[in-house]
Amino acid sequence: MVKDNSWSSRLLDVIIFISLLLLMIITIYPIVYIFSVSVSSSTAYEAGLVRFLPVDFTLSAYRIVFAAGTVPRSFVNAVIYTAVYTVVSLALTTTMAYPLSRASSRVPFKAFFSVVVVVTMFFNAGIAPNYLVVRNLGLLDSMWALILPSAVSTYNLVVMRSFFQSVPETLEEAAFIDGANEITIFTKIMLPLSKAALATVGLFYGVYMWNSWFSAMLYLADSSKFPLQLIIRQIIMQNQMAAELAAMGDTSMLDAIGESVNTETVKYATLFISVIPMVIVYPFIQKHFVKGVMVGGVKG
């Protein structure tokens, strides 16, 4: 391979390097800032002294978070919901994407089901009908109310179907000759070859559920079942309400709202805790993620 050493090529390399460096700073700075505020004293934060590094290092915010018990419990709930949701969604998505990726002669009514899948990308029943369906199925105030209604994403389904289509059908033909059936081919051939796509789609599903709070707000009544993101929203909303009441001169409700507990440092400590799982998981699946996205983009 011949390397281009022309000035235009070098200039392009410099521009790309600077752009990536700026992108990295823009991505990392918010995380570092959240951590710095969470381990800085409230006095330093209120005085505007926290810019990048912690000021007056203290773990009091984390002690408050873990002593209350609400955040640790909601963190465990979020991990369970995310893990179960990812597994269920991958199972449903792959078992639907595989037949849609095969020839029409092997899948009766393939065109009809493909149209049904695509239609869901453009039309949604809405909040009220979805709530009524969940209620009539007896799923309210349960984990399955968060998992089943959104278990299959059309976009992720298309990515998986595109990946399955990229696998040569000659592999299946050889398996059929050796006496394998459709289930054996799917479990023994297609899934092992689909690690990149599975990692990509699994990450999409996991991030979606981890960041989701709206469904929990609609379907869960027991606060002990709340996921972490809903707790974070409550903390933010309570702080905003307290600030608005203080600005209007009405302080009679501040104690009921919990202003003394929901300080900014506690809020940032909770936010940083919510970031940790995704930061830990992503490096392990990055190589599969990039490959899976490229396959979905080329074949979709």
Short mmCIF file of C-alpha atoms in Angstrom, two decimals, residues 84-295:
data_model
loop_
_atom_site.label_atom_id
_atom_site.label_comp_id
_atom_site.label_asym_id
_atom_site.label_seq_id
_atom_site.Cartn_x
_atom_site.Cartn_y
_atom_site.Cartn_z
CA VAL A 84 -34.28 -9.13 30.84
CA TYR A 85 -35.44 -6.67 28.19
CA THR A 86 -32.28 -7.15 26.12
CA VAL A 87 -32.54 -10.94 26.22
CA VAL A 88 -36.26 -11.00 25.41
CA SER A 89 -35.91 -8.42 22.64
CA LEU A 90 -32.97 -10.22 21.04
CA ALA A 91 -34.87 -13.50 21.12
CA LEU A 92 -37.97 -12.01 19.50
CA THR A 93 -36.05 -9.89 17.00
CA THR A 94 -33.79 -12.68 15.75
CA THR A 95 -36.58 -15.24 15.44
CA MET A 96 -38.59 -12.78 13.36
CA ALA A 97 -35.68 -11.38 11.32
CA TYR A 98 -34.41 -14.79 10.23
CA PRO A 99 -37.52 -15.96 8.32
CA LEU A 100 -37.94 -12.49 6.79
CA SER A 101 -34.40 -12.73 5.42
CA ARG A 102 -35.02 -16.02 3.60
CA ALA A 103 -36.50 -16.59 0.16
CA SER A 104 -40.26 -16.21 -0.29
CA SER A 105 -40.54 -19.84 -1.37
CA ARG A 106 -39.50 -20.93 2.14
CA VAL A 107 -41.61 -18.36 4.07
CA PRO A 108 -45.34 -18.21 3.25
CA PHE A 109 -46.80 -14.67 3.29
CA LYS A 110 -43.35 -13.14 3.67
CA ALA A 111 -44.35 -10.02 1.70
CA PHE A 112 -47.39 -9.46 3.93
CA PHE A 113 -45.40 -9.71 7.16
CA SER A 114 -42.69 -7.44 5.76
CA VAL A 115 -45.29 -4.77 5.03
CA VAL A 116 -46.74 -5.13 8.52
CA VAL A 117 -43.29 -4.64 10.02
CA VAL A 118 -42.55 -1.54 7.93
CA VAL A 119 -45.92 0.05 8.72
CA THR A 120 -45.07 0.10 12.42
CA MET A 121 -42.19 2.48 11.67
CA PHE A 122 -44.65 5.18 10.60
CA PHE A 123 -47.77 4.58 12.68
CA ASN A 124 -48.18 4.30 16.44
CA ALA A 125 -51.35 3.61 18.40
CA GLY A 126 -50.56 6.29 20.99
CA ILE A 127 -50.23 6.44 24.75
CA ALA A 128 -53.87 5.85 25.72
CA PRO A 129 -54.45 2.71 23.59
CA ASN A 130 -51.13 1.27 24.72
CA TYR A 131 -52.04 1.88 28.35
CA LEU A 132 -55.42 0.20 27.89
CA VAL A 133 -53.78 -2.84 26.29
CA VAL A 134 -51.27 -3.14 29.13
CA ARG A 135 -54.01 -2.75 31.73
CA ASN A 136 -56.34 -5.30 30.11
CA LEU A 137 -53.50 -7.81 29.91
CA GLY A 138 -52.97 -7.44 33.65
CA LEU A 139 -49.41 -6.17 33.28
CA LEU A 140 -49.75 -2.93 35.24
CA ASP A 141 -47.22 -2.43 38.04
CA SER A 142 -45.03 -5.28 36.78
CA MET A 143 -41.72 -5.61 34.99
CA TRP A 144 -43.41 -6.98 31.89
CA ALA A 145 -45.30 -3.73 31.37
CA LEU A 146 -41.94 -2.14 30.59
CA ILE A 147 -40.59 -5.01 28.49
CA LEU A 148 -43.30 -6.49 26.28
CA PRO A 149 -44.90 -3.38 24.67
CA SER A 150 -41.59 -2.28 23.13
CA ALA A 151 -39.82 -5.63 22.90
CA VAL A 152 -39.25 -5.44 19.13
CA SER A 153 -37.83 -2.38 17.40
CA THR A 154 -38.43 -2.19 13.67
CA TYR A 155 -35.03 -0.58 13.07
CA ASN A 156 -33.23 -3.32 14.99
CA LEU A 157 -35.28 -5.92 13.16
CA VAL A 158 -34.14 -4.50 9.83
CA VAL A 159 -30.50 -4.56 10.98
CA MET A 160 -30.78 -8.23 11.96
CA ARG A 161 -32.57 -9.14 8.76
CA SER A 162 -29.87 -7.43 6.71
CA PHE A 163 -27.17 -9.35 8.54
CA PHE A 164 -28.92 -12.68 8.02
CA GLN A 165 -29.28 -11.84 4.32
CA SER A 166 -25.50 -11.37 4.10
CA VAL A 167 -24.91 -15.00 5.15
CA PRO A 168 -24.53 -17.18 2.02
CA GLU A 169 -27.47 -19.50 1.52
CA THR A 170 -25.05 -22.21 0.40
CA LEU A 171 -24.31 -22.78 4.09
CA GLU A 172 -27.95 -23.56 4.69
CA GLU A 173 -28.17 -25.76 1.63
CA ALA A 174 -25.21 -27.79 2.85
CA ALA A 175 -26.84 -28.08 6.29
CA PHE A 176 -30.11 -29.26 4.71
CA ILE A 177 -28.21 -31.95 2.80
CA ASP A 178 -26.68 -33.12 6.10
CA GLY A 179 -30.17 -33.47 7.57
CA ALA A 180 -30.44 -30.24 9.59
CA ASN A 181 -33.81 -28.55 10.01
CA GLU A 182 -34.64 -24.83 10.22
CA ILE A 183 -34.22 -24.67 14.01
CA THR A 184 -30.83 -26.35 13.86
CA ILE A 185 -29.65 -24.04 11.11
CA PHE A 186 -30.84 -20.99 13.04
CA THR A 187 -29.28 -21.98 16.38
CA LYS A 188 -26.13 -23.74 15.14
CA ILE A 189 -25.19 -21.67 12.09
CA MET A 190 -26.95 -18.29 11.91
CA LEU A 191 -26.65 -17.16 15.52
CA PRO A 192 -22.95 -18.08 15.95
CA LEU A 193 -22.19 -16.15 12.76
CA SER A 194 -24.20 -13.14 13.95
CA LYS A 195 -22.17 -12.06 16.98
CA ALA A 196 -21.50 -8.60 15.51
CA ALA A 197 -25.16 -7.96 14.74
CA LEU A 198 -26.28 -9.39 18.08
CA ALA A 199 -23.85 -7.13 19.93
CA THR A 200 -25.03 -4.10 17.97
CA VAL A 201 -28.74 -4.74 18.41
CA GLY A 202 -28.24 -5.80 22.02
CA LEU A 203 -26.48 -2.51 22.73
CA PHE A 204 -29.32 -0.57 21.11
CA TYR A 205 -31.90 -2.39 23.20
CA GLY A 206 -29.86 -2.13 26.40
CA VAL A 207 -29.24 1.61 26.07
CA TYR A 208 -32.90 2.22 25.26
CA MET A 209 -34.15 0.41 28.35
CA TRP A 210 -31.44 1.82 30.61
CA ASN A 211 -32.39 5.39 29.66
CA SER A 212 -36.13 4.77 29.65
CA TRP A 213 -38.31 6.36 32.34
CA PHE A 214 -41.57 7.29 30.63
CA SER A 215 -43.00 3.76 30.49
CA ALA A 216 -42.16 3.24 34.16
CA MET A 217 -43.95 6.48 35.03
CA LEU A 218 -47.05 5.28 33.16
CA TYR A 219 -47.23 1.65 34.22
CA LEU A 220 -45.59 1.39 37.67
CA ALA A 221 -47.29 2.48 40.88
CA ASP A 222 -45.06 0.82 43.47
CA SER A 223 -42.05 3.10 44.07
CA SER A 224 -39.94 0.09 45.09
CA LYS A 225 -40.12 -1.07 41.45
CA PHE A 226 -39.01 2.23 39.92
CA PRO A 227 -35.89 2.14 37.69
CA LEU A 228 -33.01 4.52 38.29
CA GLN A 229 -33.88 6.91 35.46
CA LEU A 230 -37.32 7.58 36.90
CA ILE A 231 -35.76 8.35 40.28
CA ILE A 232 -33.36 10.78 38.57
CA ARG A 233 -36.29 12.49 36.88
CA GLN A 234 -38.08 12.84 40.20
CA ILE A 235 -34.97 14.36 41.77
CA ILE A 236 -34.63 16.88 38.93
CA MET A 237 -38.32 17.77 38.95
CA GLN A 238 -38.36 18.24 42.72
CA ASN A 239 -35.33 20.53 42.55
CA GLN A 240 -36.90 22.56 39.78
CA MET A 241 -40.15 22.93 41.72
CA ALA A 242 -38.27 23.98 44.84
CA ALA A 243 -36.35 26.62 42.86
CA GLU A 244 -39.55 27.98 41.31
CA LEU A 245 -41.28 28.22 44.68
CA ALA A 246 -38.28 29.98 46.18
CA ALA A 247 -38.20 32.45 43.27
CA MET A 248 -41.88 33.25 43.87
CA GLY A 249 -41.24 33.70 47.58
CA ASP A 250 -43.30 30.66 48.56
CA THR A 251 -41.24 28.47 50.89
CA SER A 252 -44.07 26.70 52.69
CA MET A 253 -43.80 23.58 50.50
CA LEU A 254 -40.01 23.26 50.34
CA ASP A 255 -39.82 20.86 53.26
CA ALA A 256 -42.44 18.58 51.71
CA ILE A 257 -40.59 18.64 48.41
CA GLY A 258 -37.35 17.61 50.08
CA GLU A 259 -35.07 20.50 49.21
CA SER A 260 -32.67 19.67 52.03
CA VAL A 261 -31.98 16.21 50.61
CA ASN A 262 -32.15 16.85 46.86
CA THR A 263 -29.07 19.05 46.57
CA GLU A 264 -27.26 19.56 43.29
CA THR A 265 -24.33 17.39 44.39
CA VAL A 266 -26.66 14.53 45.23
CA LYS A 267 -28.34 14.88 41.84
CA TYR A 268 -25.00 14.77 40.05
CA ALA A 269 -23.88 11.79 42.14
CA THR A 270 -27.00 9.92 41.05
CA LEU A 271 -26.41 10.90 37.43
CA PHE A 272 -22.84 9.64 37.55
CA ILE A 273 -23.98 6.32 39.01
CA SER A 274 -26.38 5.95 36.08
CA VAL A 275 -23.57 6.50 33.57
CA ILE A 276 -21.22 3.84 34.96
CA PRO A 277 -22.86 0.67 33.49
CA MET A 278 -22.86 1.93 29.90
CA VAL A 279 -19.25 3.14 30.22
CA ILE A 280 -18.22 -0.30 31.48
CA VAL A 281 -20.16 -2.35 28.92
CA TYR A 282 -19.41 -0.47 25.71
CA PRO A 283 -15.63 -1.16 25.43
CA PHE A 284 -16.27 -4.91 25.49
CA ILE A 285 -18.59 -4.84 22.48
CA GLN A 286 -17.14 -1.92 20.53
CA LYS A 287 -15.47 -4.04 17.83
CA HIS A 288 -18.68 -6.00 17.23
CA PHE A 289 -20.75 -2.81 17.34
CA VAL A 290 -18.83 -1.11 14.51
CA LYS A 291 -19.00 -4.19 12.29
CA GLY A 292 -22.70 -4.71 12.97
CA VAL A 293 -23.60 -1.12 12.11
CA MET A 294 -21.65 -1.30 8.84
CA VAL A 295 -23.39 -4.52 7.81
#
